[in-house]
Amino acid sequence: MATYDLVVIGTGPGGYVCAVRASQLGMKVAVVEKNATLGGTCLNVGCMPSKALLHASEMFEEAGHSFAKMGVSVSAPKLDLPTMMNFKQQGIDGNVKGVEFLMKKNKVDVLKGTGKILGTGKVEVSADGKSQVIETRNIVIATGSDIARLKGIEIDEKRIVSSTGALSLDKVPGKLLIVGAGVIGLELGSVWKRLGAEVVVVEFLDRILPGMDGEIAKQFQRILEKQGFAFKLGAKVTAVDSSGKTLKATIEPAAGGAAETLEADVVLVCIGRVPYTDGLGLKEAGVALDPRGRVQIDPHFATSLKSVYAIGDVVAGPMLAHKAEDEGVAVAEIIAGQAGHVNYDVIPGVVYTTPEVSSVGKTEDELKQAGVAYTVGKFPFTANGRSKVNQTTDGFVKILADAKTDRVLGVHIIGIEAGEMIHEACVLMEFGGSAEDLARTCHAHPTRSEAVKEAALAVGKRAIHM
Ligand code: FAD
Ligand code: NAI
């Protein structure tokens, strides 16, 4: 007799959510975690600590630069970095404890140690030189991802850092060189820029934020440049000399050509993440990987080994916490014999900078490439009353709808609170709604969300306030 119905390896947002849902469905569940704390990348060194620092640094920036114009007169704010880091840590601790509570509440056993799959129904859990074999009917691999490294550039997490080191610097770098203009580079670059660093971002491609709508990315780049970001696009860092007091980075044009040297106090390498499968024993157990090293799954999250499933960053798809969570729920339901499902066409993406960038569905570039006939409705925040009175008018809402059916295919927003506003578009798209549906939905006044309604009206060329 197996001890458990389900053992989940990894307690990130994919793993712990899967465990809770499986327990709700009546399964006896255990989670295996090799870290000292639960919650995975997201809670410990990802989403949550980065958002705590983004919030605190934004308050610092606002106090220094925005209060006075509203008649709030304060003396220049002073940075107390240790207290800011403590604020971040309190947030991490609170959330990690929350996951521990959820495990207890749902009677999920927490097995601390490294999980290794010995075959169908068998997981070895090792910690402190001891190991035990757990018998289970089903296994879910939710081991997440790790930082991608640059060949020849060694990350010491002090001066040459990944996102993990960049979340815990002990002083504000005079010059921060960021490799990669993706989500991490722009979010953590914003944090240290606001706290006083000079930020230069080196990006391999000729644009920032690949994957996001091109028009949005262009305007976002201009806004970041106004904030003081410097970008070197179409360039790559090929070496970092750390022998001297300041780092010397060699930068080459992506297309080849003469190299230049840039000095920096800290170099942040954030060129993507890779699936994490170390120590899981997948090859020996017969769990197949795809050519990019991700655990290969079928549409029902099943791996090549019977009763072994995989979800989250370790499988294909966007490396996002909410995608991992939804897959966790879906796989638990499938194991319980239900019809668990994730709609990959409606997974929002948010960049938590100021302003925020959010997106769901197809970009204009994708629609063009696929030859889909579409109509565009746009509405700028400069024409939105609430944004005007708050003097936060950067950005716009862009809605892409099918030219024939008016069905909304993609929504892209750049602006304050864009990360909250995107969800009405998600619900609409989940129900297959049209721009007309959105345009006829009453929106409270005065809200920034009225810009979403106006963009939907603009699809039919009848925006009121523009
Ligand atoms: P993870 O969260 O990586 O968890 C995997 C867990 O498995 C870890 O705890 C690990 O210790 C454990 N594990 C691995 N191997 C074993 C083993 N053999 N035995 C036992 N345990 C094991 N996403 C967003 O949606 N929004 C954001 O704002 C956001 N911000 C981010 C900021 C940063 C700086 C980073 C790095 C990432 C961010 N992400 C964000 C991405 C998000 O963190 C991941 O998509 C998410 O954590 C993936 O969840 P997961 O459950 O698949 O894996
Ligand atoms: P990313 O994939 O977002 O961006 C990496 C960038 O580095 C790309 O623009 C890429 O073109 C560039 N690049 C790659 N190799 C390079 C090189 N040699 N030189 C210069 N540039 C190079 O990856 P990032 O920012 O590391 O984030 C990893 C993952 O974490 C993301 O995929 C995202 O899913 C997740 N994340 C999500 C957040 C959110 O949802 N707000 C926040 C932070 C991370």
XYZ file of C-alpha atoms and ligand atoms in Angstrom:
563
model
C 0.000 0.000 0.000
C 1.360 3.424 -0.957
C 1.732 5.886 1.910
C 0.523 8.808 -0.206
C -1.797 9.429 -3.122
C 0.494 12.227 -4.265
C 4.032 13.419 -3.567
C 4.889 16.856 -4.984
C 8.593 17.656 -5.381
C 9.131 21.397 -4.877
C 7.043 23.921 -2.922
C 7.086 26.956 -5.231
C 3.754 28.391 -6.395
C 3.291 25.366 -8.664
C 4.036 22.747 -6.017
C 2.287 24.119 -2.937
C -0.860 25.115 -4.841
C -0.995 21.631 -6.394
C -0.688 20.104 -2.902
C -3.526 22.233 -1.511
C -5.857 21.443 -4.427
C -5.063 17.702 -4.224
C -5.811 17.722 -0.521
C -9.116 19.528 -1.167
C -9.953 16.699 -3.568
C -9.450 14.119 -0.817
C -5.901 12.937 -1.563
C -3.278 12.164 1.039
C -0.434 14.457 0.034
C 3.204 15.172 0.898
C 5.525 17.867 -0.441
C 9.316 17.513 -0.629
C 11.452 20.652 -0.336
C 15.237 20.917 -0.287
C 15.343 24.587 0.743
C 15.169 25.599 4.398
C 11.935 27.490 3.672
C 8.847 26.718 1.599
C 7.584 28.859 -1.282
C 10.260 28.332 -3.951
C 11.844 31.014 -6.099
C 8.712 33.173 -6.060
C 8.470 33.698 -2.308
C 12.152 33.561 -1.366
C 14.195 35.135 -4.185
C 11.709 36.102 -6.895
C 8.309 37.756 -7.173
C 7.789 38.717 -3.553
C 11.159 40.185 -2.459
C 11.443 42.058 -5.768
C 7.985 43.567 -5.287
C 8.813 44.597 -1.701
C 11.898 46.472 -2.952
C 9.989 47.925 -5.904
C 7.363 49.264 -3.494
C 9.834 50.662 -0.961
C 12.077 52.243 -3.601
C 9.057 53.768 -5.331
C 8.007 55.397 -2.049
C 11.566 56.749 -1.717
C 11.416 58.133 -5.236
C 7.955 59.649 -4.695
C 8.962 61.288 -1.428
C 12.005 62.805 -3.118
C 10.468 63.860 -6.414
C 6.647 63.872 -6.437
C 5.391 65.078 -3.059
C 6.446 68.726 -3.438
C 4.344 69.370 -6.570
C 1.236 68.268 -4.647
C 2.043 70.670 -1.835
C 3.408 67.999 0.476
C 6.619 69.493 1.699
C 9.095 67.056 3.245
C 12.844 67.282 3.633
C 14.875 65.155 1.194
C 14.351 61.479 2.143
C 17.361 59.575 3.470
C 17.928 55.978 2.482
C 18.248 53.442 5.290
C 19.099 50.377 3.190
C 19.367 47.855 6.077
C 15.828 48.793 7.179
C 14.583 48.529 3.591
C 16.153 45.051 3.365
C 14.515 44.176 6.679
C 11.149 45.340 5.267
C 11.755 42.977 2.346
C 12.687 40.105 4.691
C 9.577 40.604 6.809
C 7.525 40.244 3.639
C 9.330 37.035 2.706
C 8.919 35.597 6.222
C 5.223 36.454 6.321
C 4.532 34.750 3.013
C 6.673 31.685 3.782
C 4.816 31.242 7.082
C 1.592 31.549 5.120
C 2.563 28.533 2.992
C 3.537 26.552 6.128
C 0.090 27.376 7.531
C -1.601 26.225 4.306
C 0.277 22.910 4.436
C -0.879 22.326 8.032
C -4.440 23.471 7.357
C -4.710 21.066 4.421
C -2.953 18.211 6.270
C -0.127 18.092 3.737
C 3.026 16.441 5.141
C 6.194 18.484 4.570
C 9.258 16.307 3.964
C 12.442 18.392 4.146
C 15.206 17.146 1.836
C 16.130 16.569 -1.791
C 13.675 14.458 -3.735
C 14.849 11.892 -6.271
C 12.528 9.784 -8.393
C 13.453 6.088 -8.227
C 10.661 4.997 -10.570
C 6.863 5.000 -10.711
C 5.543 5.352 -7.170
C 8.906 5.799 -5.441
C 10.585 9.006 -4.239
C 13.797 9.025 -2.240
C 14.088 11.979 0.149
C 17.621 12.773 1.363
C 18.726 15.261 3.995
C 21.780 15.490 6.251
C 23.301 12.267 4.877
C 20.164 10.235 5.624
C 17.549 9.091 3.165
C 14.142 7.439 3.143
C 12.048 6.039 0.321
C 8.445 7.226 0.136
C 5.779 5.186 -1.644
C 3.132 7.126 -3.532
C 0.530 6.556 -6.235
C 1.440 9.733 -8.120
C 4.356 12.154 -8.347
C 4.320 15.787 -9.505
C 7.648 17.391 -10.419
C 7.502 21.117 -9.556
C 11.205 21.860 -9.181
C 11.132 25.207 -10.982
C 14.048 26.977 -12.584
C 17.487 28.416 -11.950
C 19.385 31.428 -13.332
C 20.904 31.144 -16.806
C 24.644 31.833 -16.749
C 26.911 33.598 -19.240
C 29.867 31.534 -20.357
C 33.112 32.789 -18.813
C 31.412 35.178 -16.379
C 31.379 33.824 -12.862
C 28.582 34.994 -10.588
C 29.905 35.662 -7.060
C 26.598 37.244 -5.855
C 28.617 40.181 -4.453
C 29.868 42.216 -7.427
C 28.774 40.006 -10.320
C 25.266 39.067 -9.310
C 22.168 37.235 -10.462
C 18.707 38.440 -9.406
C 19.317 36.733 -6.046
C 22.369 38.893 -5.249
C 20.705 41.988 -6.717
C 17.895 41.594 -4.163
C 20.391 41.796 -1.294
C 23.153 44.300 -2.183
C 24.568 45.865 0.976
C 25.056 49.268 -0.625
C 23.738 51.166 -3.614
C 26.180 50.651 -6.488
C 27.506 53.847 -8.056
C 27.262 52.193 -11.476
C 25.104 49.158 -12.164
C 25.598 47.350 -15.460
C 22.707 45.065 -16.344
C 23.020 42.297 -18.920
C 19.571 41.630 -20.428
C 16.671 44.090 -20.877
C 14.058 41.534 -19.826
C 11.708 41.599 -16.864
C 14.324 41.164 -14.145
C 16.713 43.736 -15.632
C 14.032 46.425 -15.846
C 12.436 45.693 -12.448
C 15.650 45.421 -10.429
C 17.260 48.164 -12.522
C 14.334 50.392 -11.445
C 14.908 49.542 -7.782
C 18.598 50.514 -7.787
C 18.075 53.481 -10.140
C 15.529 54.968 -7.718
C 17.931 54.417 -4.833
C 20.656 56.332 -6.654
C 22.577 54.004 -8.991
C 23.539 54.935 -12.525
C 22.039 52.135 -14.640
C 23.213 50.910 -18.043
C 21.403 47.989 -19.662
C 23.109 45.920 -22.357
C 20.652 43.929 -24.485
C 21.464 41.439 -27.220
C 18.370 42.220 -29.314
C 17.518 45.575 -30.891
C 14.602 46.099 -28.484
C 13.739 45.726 -24.812
C 11.249 43.210 -23.348
C 11.147 40.653 -26.168
C 7.759 38.956 -26.310
C 5.849 42.080 -25.277
C 4.039 44.193 -27.909
C 6.654 46.137 -29.906
C 4.852 49.505 -29.773
C 4.444 49.225 -25.998
C 8.114 48.259 -25.591
C 9.229 51.289 -27.638
C 7.231 53.751 -25.553
C 8.355 51.997 -22.364
C 11.991 52.374 -23.395
C 11.471 56.128 -23.925
C 9.877 56.453 -20.479
C 12.733 54.536 -18.830
C 15.274 56.706 -20.659
C 13.506 59.784 -19.265
C 13.929 58.224 -15.819
C 17.665 57.996 -16.489
C 18.131 54.429 -17.769
C 20.761 54.062 -20.503
C 20.349 51.261 -23.041
C 22.887 49.624 -25.289
C 20.773 47.533 -27.646
C 22.143 45.022 -30.159
C 25.110 44.397 -27.882
C 26.445 41.636 -25.656
C 28.757 41.403 -22.682
C 31.485 38.905 -23.473
C 33.734 39.218 -20.397
C 33.940 40.906 -17.014
C 37.356 41.600 -15.500
C 36.990 41.612 -11.721
C 40.677 41.939 -10.845
C 40.525 45.676 -10.059
C 38.491 47.831 -7.675
C 35.877 48.460 -10.353
C 34.624 45.817 -12.747
C 35.532 46.167 -16.416
C 32.979 44.688 -18.798
C 33.781 43.980 -22.434
C 30.849 44.807 -24.687
C 30.623 43.758 -28.314
C 28.012 44.556 -30.944
C 25.725 41.497 -31.306
C 26.415 41.504 -35.053
C 30.190 41.598 -34.486
C 32.587 44.547 -34.573
C 34.836 46.538 -32.283
C 34.546 45.887 -28.550
C 34.307 48.609 -25.906
C 34.891 48.533 -22.167
C 32.400 49.769 -19.584
C 33.248 50.176 -15.906
C 30.781 49.219 -13.197
C 30.592 48.571 -9.458
C 28.079 45.771 -9.884
C 27.152 43.669 -12.920
C 23.707 42.009 -12.867
C 23.375 39.055 -15.223
C 19.691 38.419 -16.049
C 19.503 36.731 -19.427
C 16.697 34.315 -18.623
C 16.171 31.222 -16.512
C 16.665 27.509 -17.155
C 14.620 24.523 -15.928
C 15.976 22.974 -12.728
C 16.195 19.169 -12.723
C 19.500 18.559 -10.873
C 19.524 15.572 -8.546
C 16.042 14.382 -9.531
C 17.365 11.218 -11.150
C 15.196 11.753 -14.213
C 17.436 10.007 -16.719
C 17.821 6.862 -14.606
C 14.091 6.803 -13.839
C 13.180 7.238 -17.520
C 11.615 10.714 -17.445
C 12.290 12.335 -20.841
C 13.448 15.933 -21.299
C 12.782 18.083 -24.371
C 15.684 19.516 -26.403
C 15.753 22.604 -24.141
C 16.182 20.553 -20.964
C 12.594 20.968 -19.798
C 10.617 17.992 -18.520
C 8.581 16.800 -21.487
C 4.858 16.529 -20.854
C 1.720 15.693 -22.801
C -1.325 18.041 -22.776
C -2.324 16.485 -19.433
C 1.032 17.210 -17.732
C 2.008 13.523 -17.871
C 5.706 12.757 -18.341
C 7.074 9.731 -20.159
C 7.020 7.766 -16.854
C 3.678 6.370 -15.678
C 1.968 8.365 -12.888
C 4.664 11.050 -12.924
C 3.566 14.570 -13.905
C 5.338 17.929 -14.188
C 4.285 21.605 -13.948
C 5.611 25.161 -13.624
C 8.976 26.574 -14.678
C 10.420 23.085 -15.212
C 8.102 22.519 -18.201
C 7.485 24.558 -21.381
C 5.626 27.868 -21.312
C 6.078 31.267 -19.693
C 8.087 31.153 -16.463
C 5.458 32.854 -14.338
C 4.160 32.087 -10.870
C 0.483 32.254 -11.837
C 1.053 29.908 -14.791
C 2.687 27.444 -12.363
C -0.215 27.830 -9.902
C -2.875 27.202 -12.538
C -0.986 24.138 -13.760
C -0.774 22.934 -10.143
C -4.548 23.110 -9.800
C -5.137 21.504 -13.206
C -2.805 18.546 -12.622
C -4.317 17.829 -9.181
C -7.765 17.769 -10.782
C -6.568 15.500 -13.598
C -5.021 13.061 -11.088
C -8.359 13.085 -9.231
C -10.115 12.103 -12.470
C -11.489 15.554 -13.235
C -10.987 17.691 -16.360
C -8.233 20.072 -15.175
C -7.285 22.610 -17.830
C -5.148 25.724 -18.370
C -6.008 28.244 -21.092
C -2.559 29.244 -22.361
C -4.101 31.924 -24.586
C -5.093 33.946 -21.524
C -2.057 34.181 -19.250
C -1.316 37.779 -18.273
C 2.222 39.118 -18.007
C 3.107 42.143 -15.882
C 6.300 44.164 -15.470
C 6.088 45.856 -12.062
C 8.003 49.026 -12.889
C 6.717 52.618 -12.811
C 4.708 52.798 -14.932
C 3.740 49.126 -15.092
C 3.448 47.174 -18.326
C 0.819 44.471 -18.700
C -0.232 42.222 -21.487
C -2.565 39.346 -22.289
C -3.159 37.425 -25.501
C -1.594 38.152 -28.869
C 0.705 41.067 -29.643
C 0.265 43.086 -32.844
C 3.493 41.546 -34.162
C 2.117 38.018 -33.600
C -1.175 38.802 -35.361
C 0.695 40.260 -38.338
C 2.915 37.224 -38.539
C -0.067 34.859 -38.364
C -1.873 36.843 -41.089
C -4.901 37.526 -38.860
C -7.009 40.541 -39.868
C -7.413 42.743 -36.794
C -8.595 46.163 -35.662
C -6.778 48.287 -33.084
C -8.279 50.541 -30.434
C -5.944 52.778 -28.438
C -6.518 55.238 -25.650
C -3.848 57.352 -23.944
C -3.856 58.099 -20.207
C -3.342 61.774 -21.106
C -7.069 61.750 -22.022
C -8.176 59.923 -18.858
C -9.560 62.288 -16.226
C -8.287 60.438 -13.158
C -4.784 60.181 -14.608
C -4.853 63.894 -15.400
C -5.764 64.964 -11.871
C -3.129 62.648 -10.408
C -0.620 63.855 -13.035
C 0.272 60.265 -13.932
C -0.472 60.360 -17.644
C 2.338 58.227 -19.093
C 1.208 55.348 -21.294
C -1.835 54.000 -23.111
C -4.185 51.048 -23.504
C -4.155 49.075 -26.740
C -6.821 46.542 -27.665
C -6.524 44.183 -30.618
C -9.742 42.628 -31.885
C -10.563 40.257 -34.713
C -11.567 42.387 -37.709
C -14.501 40.092 -38.608
C -15.879 38.940 -35.267
C -14.701 41.785 -32.958
C -13.473 39.111 -30.505
C -10.672 40.537 -28.347
C -7.382 38.820 -29.189
C -4.915 40.844 -27.141
C -4.749 43.707 -24.652
C -1.594 45.666 -23.829
C -1.310 48.420 -21.270
C 1.476 50.695 -20.192
C 0.628 52.922 -17.252
C 0.300 53.196 -13.477
C -1.680 50.174 -12.138
C -1.576 48.426 -15.529
C -0.977 45.153 -13.637
C -4.356 45.447 -11.918
C -6.239 46.743 -14.971
C -5.315 43.809 -17.202
C -7.633 41.404 -15.381
C -10.878 42.703 -16.830
C -9.368 41.892 -20.223
C -8.462 38.389 -18.966
C -12.032 37.702 -17.819
C -13.427 39.081 -21.075
C -11.084 36.920 -23.153
C -11.762 33.835 -21.019
C -15.424 34.221 -21.989
C -14.572 34.887 -25.661
C -15.871 38.463 -25.364
C -15.777 41.209 -27.985
C -14.510 44.793 -27.889
C -18.179 45.790 -28.099
C -18.905 43.804 -24.885
C -16.132 45.675 -23.088
C -17.182 49.033 -24.537
C -20.765 48.546 -23.304
C -19.704 47.535 -19.791
C -20.239 50.368 -17.311
C -16.935 51.460 -15.721
C -16.814 53.489 -12.515
C -15.821 57.138 -12.840
C -13.238 58.431 -12.216
C -10.956 55.405 -12.629
C -7.942 54.618 -14.755
C -9.887 51.567 -15.968
C -12.101 53.912 -17.981
C -9.149 54.053 -20.391
C -9.711 50.317 -21.046
C -13.360 50.976 -21.885
C -12.358 53.914 -24.119
C -9.787 51.752 -25.939
C -12.563 49.203 -26.543
C -14.768 52.027 -27.898
C -11.831 53.100 -30.068
C -11.829 49.650 -31.730
C -15.189 50.751 -33.214
C -13.805 54.284 -33.807
C -16.120 55.854 -31.229
C -14.027 56.750 -28.199
C -15.741 59.595 -26.355
C -12.898 61.446 -24.671
C -10.467 61.578 -27.575
P 9.948 27.463 -8.065
O 9.245 28.617 -7.461
O 11.286 27.687 -8.648
O 10.046 26.355 -6.917
C 10.727 25.167 -7.078
C 11.055 24.588 -5.722
O 11.523 23.264 -5.896
C 12.169 25.337 -4.998
O 11.745 25.647 -3.692
C 13.323 24.336 -4.968
O 14.119 24.432 -3.802
C 12.577 23.021 -4.995
N 13.345 21.897 -5.520
C 14.044 21.825 -6.684
N 14.573 20.585 -6.848
C 14.211 19.869 -5.758
C 14.441 18.525 -5.342
N 15.115 17.661 -6.098
N 13.937 18.141 -4.154
C 13.233 18.985 -3.370
N 12.971 20.257 -3.725
C 13.444 20.695 -4.901
N 6.770 35.447 -11.736
C 5.614 36.120 -11.719
O 4.591 35.570 -12.129
N 5.542 37.395 -11.235
C 6.633 38.037 -10.777
O 6.532 39.185 -10.357
C 7.876 37.366 -10.795
N 8.992 37.968 -10.337
C 10.175 37.291 -10.338
C 11.301 37.954 -9.893
C 12.531 37.304 -9.893
C 13.745 38.032 -9.387
C 12.608 35.948 -10.332
C 13.908 35.215 -10.289
C 11.479 35.294 -10.779
C 10.251 35.958 -10.805
N 9.083 35.345 -11.276
C 7.904 36.039 -11.275
C 9.078 33.963 -11.760
C 8.528 33.018 -10.682
O 9.327 33.134 -9.526
C 8.529 31.584 -11.191
O 7.817 31.513 -12.417
C 7.855 30.648 -10.189
O 8.505 30.703 -8.951
C 7.852 29.207 -10.712
O 7.235 28.396 -9.794
P 7.561 26.829 -9.680
O 6.660 26.319 -8.622
O 7.538 26.206 -11.005
O 9.094 26.750 -9.194
P 13.964 37.482 -19.811
O 13.820 36.330 -20.698
O 12.768 38.277 -19.418
O 14.992 38.540 -20.434
C 16.298 38.197 -20.741
C 16.843 39.234 -21.699
O 18.230 39.011 -21.857
C 16.228 39.146 -23.083
O 15.838 40.436 -23.482
C 17.340 38.574 -23.941
O 17.283 38.999 -25.279
C 18.560 39.122 -23.227
N 19.803 38.386 -23.439
C 19.981 37.047 -23.537
N 21.283 36.756 -23.694
C 21.954 37.938 -23.671
C 23.326 38.296 -23.765
N 24.271 37.387 -23.885
N 23.651 39.603 -23.697
C 22.690 40.547 -23.573
N 21.379 40.254 -23.470
C 21.019 38.974 -23.512
O 14.726 36.916 -18.520
P 14.983 37.508 -17.079
O 14.774 38.983 -17.049
O 16.275 36.936 -16.642
O 13.835 36.838 -16.234
C 13.705 35.406 -16.166
C 12.286 34.996 -16.047
O 11.762 35.330 -14.789
C 11.408 35.689 -17.070
O 11.259 34.832 -18.175
C 10.122 35.885 -16.395
O 9.226 34.911 -16.824
C 10.413 35.690 -14.916
N 10.180 36.958 -14.230
C 8.925 37.479 -14.234
C 8.663 38.675 -13.636
C 7.302 39.226 -13.706
O 6.386 38.521 -14.090
N 7.095 40.493 -13.341
C 9.696 39.430 -12.930
C 11.005 38.816 -13.026
C 11.197 37.611 -13.633
